[in-house]
Tab-separated table of C-alpha atoms in Angstrom:
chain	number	residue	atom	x	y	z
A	1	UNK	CA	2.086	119.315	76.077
A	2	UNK	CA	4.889	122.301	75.932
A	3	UNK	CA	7.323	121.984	78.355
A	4	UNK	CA	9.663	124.710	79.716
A	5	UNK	CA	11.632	125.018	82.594
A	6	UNK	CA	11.088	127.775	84.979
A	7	UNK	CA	13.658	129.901	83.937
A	8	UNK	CA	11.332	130.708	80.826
A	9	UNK	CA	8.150	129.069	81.731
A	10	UNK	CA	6.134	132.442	82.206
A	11	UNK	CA	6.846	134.320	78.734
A	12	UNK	CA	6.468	131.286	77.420
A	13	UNK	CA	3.173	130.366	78.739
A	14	UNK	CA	1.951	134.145	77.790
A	15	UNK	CA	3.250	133.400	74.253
A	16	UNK	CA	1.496	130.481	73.836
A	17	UNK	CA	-1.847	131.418	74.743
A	18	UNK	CA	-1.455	135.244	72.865
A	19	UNK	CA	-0.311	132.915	69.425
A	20	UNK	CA	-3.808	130.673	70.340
A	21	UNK	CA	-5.646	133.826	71.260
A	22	UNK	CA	-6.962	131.470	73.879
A	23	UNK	CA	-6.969	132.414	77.740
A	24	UNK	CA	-4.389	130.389	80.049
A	25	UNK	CA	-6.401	128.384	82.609
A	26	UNK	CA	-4.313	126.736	86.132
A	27	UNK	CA	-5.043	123.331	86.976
A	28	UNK	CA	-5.061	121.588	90.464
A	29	UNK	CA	-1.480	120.442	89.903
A	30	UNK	CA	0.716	124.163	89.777
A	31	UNK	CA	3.383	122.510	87.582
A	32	UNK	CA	0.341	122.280	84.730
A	33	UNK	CA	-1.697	124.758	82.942
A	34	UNK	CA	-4.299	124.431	80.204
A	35	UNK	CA	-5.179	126.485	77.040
A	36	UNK	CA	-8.534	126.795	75.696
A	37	UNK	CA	-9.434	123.520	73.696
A	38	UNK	CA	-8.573	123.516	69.612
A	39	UNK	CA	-11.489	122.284	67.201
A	40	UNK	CA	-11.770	119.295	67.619
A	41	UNK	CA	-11.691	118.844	71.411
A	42	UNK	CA	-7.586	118.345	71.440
A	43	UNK	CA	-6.135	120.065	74.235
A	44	UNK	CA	-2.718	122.035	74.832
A	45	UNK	CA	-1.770	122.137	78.113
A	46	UNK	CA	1.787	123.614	79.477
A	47	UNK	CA	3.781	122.311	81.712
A	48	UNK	CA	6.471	123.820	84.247
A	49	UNK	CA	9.723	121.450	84.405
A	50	UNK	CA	12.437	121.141	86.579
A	51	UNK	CA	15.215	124.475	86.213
A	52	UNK	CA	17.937	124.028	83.576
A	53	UNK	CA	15.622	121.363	81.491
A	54	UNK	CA	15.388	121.717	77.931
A	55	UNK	CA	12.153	123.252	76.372
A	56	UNK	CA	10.202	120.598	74.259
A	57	UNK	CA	6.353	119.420	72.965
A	58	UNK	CA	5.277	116.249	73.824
A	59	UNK	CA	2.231	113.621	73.772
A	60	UNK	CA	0.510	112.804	76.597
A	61	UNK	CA	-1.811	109.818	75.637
A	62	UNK	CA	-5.236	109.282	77.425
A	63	UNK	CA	-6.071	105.631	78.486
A	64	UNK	CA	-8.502	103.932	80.888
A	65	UNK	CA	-6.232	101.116	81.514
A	66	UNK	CA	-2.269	102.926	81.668
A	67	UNK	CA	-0.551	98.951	82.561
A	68	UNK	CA	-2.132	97.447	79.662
A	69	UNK	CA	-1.231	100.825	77.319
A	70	UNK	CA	2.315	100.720	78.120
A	71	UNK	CA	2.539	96.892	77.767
A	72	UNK	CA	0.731	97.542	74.485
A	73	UNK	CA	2.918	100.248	73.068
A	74	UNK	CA	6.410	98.738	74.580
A	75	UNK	CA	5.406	95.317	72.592
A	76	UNK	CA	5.550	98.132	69.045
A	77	UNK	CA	9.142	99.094	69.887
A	78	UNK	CA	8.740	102.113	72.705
A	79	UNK	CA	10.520	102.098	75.603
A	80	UNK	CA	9.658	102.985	79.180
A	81	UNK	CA	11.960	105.991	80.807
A	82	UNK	CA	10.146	105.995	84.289
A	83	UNK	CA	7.155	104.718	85.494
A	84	UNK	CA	4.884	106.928	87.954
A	85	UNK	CA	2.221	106.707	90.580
A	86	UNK	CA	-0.766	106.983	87.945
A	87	UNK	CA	0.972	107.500	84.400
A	88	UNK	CA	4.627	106.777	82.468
A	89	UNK	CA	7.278	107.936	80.434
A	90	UNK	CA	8.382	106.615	77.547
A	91	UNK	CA	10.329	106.847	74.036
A	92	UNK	CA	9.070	105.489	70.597
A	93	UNK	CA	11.702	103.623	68.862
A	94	UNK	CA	13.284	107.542	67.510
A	95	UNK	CA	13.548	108.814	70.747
A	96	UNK	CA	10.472	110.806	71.159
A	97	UNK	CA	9.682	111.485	74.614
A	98	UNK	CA	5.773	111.212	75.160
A	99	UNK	CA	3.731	109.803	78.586
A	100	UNK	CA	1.124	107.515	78.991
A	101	UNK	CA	-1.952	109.059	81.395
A	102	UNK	CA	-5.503	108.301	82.844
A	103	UNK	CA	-8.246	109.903	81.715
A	104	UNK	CA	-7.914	113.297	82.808
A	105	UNK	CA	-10.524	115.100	80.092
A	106	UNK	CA	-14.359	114.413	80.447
A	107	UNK	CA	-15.334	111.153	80.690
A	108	UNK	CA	-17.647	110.836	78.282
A	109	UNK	CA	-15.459	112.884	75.491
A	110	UNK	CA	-13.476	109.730	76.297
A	111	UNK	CA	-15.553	107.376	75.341
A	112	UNK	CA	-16.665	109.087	72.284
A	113	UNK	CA	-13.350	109.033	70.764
A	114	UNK	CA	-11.609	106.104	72.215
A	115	UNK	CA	-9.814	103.854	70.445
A	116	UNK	CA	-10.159	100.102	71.008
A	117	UNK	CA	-7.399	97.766	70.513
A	118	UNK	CA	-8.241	93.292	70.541
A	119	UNK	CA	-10.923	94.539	73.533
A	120	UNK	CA	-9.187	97.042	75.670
A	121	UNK	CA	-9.848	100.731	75.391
């Protein structure tokens, strides 16, 4: 995920998809768009942040289960910033912002690739 704030969101945004050579694509929420998907199936998606908020990258990591995920990764030393409706914020132990989420790709791209951990996905 690249962040940016509005003040520089658009020539940002056009940046990023002329350096991927990849066309910018809106999704249902206006704060988000997506690029077209690197080998591999990863996605870069951009978001638009609140004005006067630093630019940034960060993870946004996939889970069927987002409760047991952040219980999971707060028990390895992150810590949780702010917790959401559907998804969370947190901060490995170095202070590297990166959010928790629900599956938001294809479903059964999910599947194929998830990870699981003592019987959770």
């Amino acid at each position: 995920m690249i962040d940016h704030p509005e003040e520089t969101y658009d020539p940002a945004a056009a940046f990023w998809a002329a350096a991927r050579g990849g066309r910018r694509t809106t999704n249902e929420e206006p704060a988000f768009e997506s690029l077209e998907r690197l080998p591999g199936n990863v996605a870069l998606e951009l978001q638009r942040t609140g004005s006067g908020t630093p630019p940034r990258v960060h993870l946004d990591l996939e889970t069927d289960d987002v409760d047991a995920e952040v219980a999971r990764l707060e028990a390895l030393g992150a810590t949780v910033q702010s917790r959401h409706d559907t998804w969370a914020v947190l901060t490995d132990p170095g202070g590297l912002v990166f959010c928790v989420v629900p599956v938001w790709t294809d479903q059964a791209d999910f599947d194929r690739h998830a990870t699981t951990w003592g019987g959770l996905t």
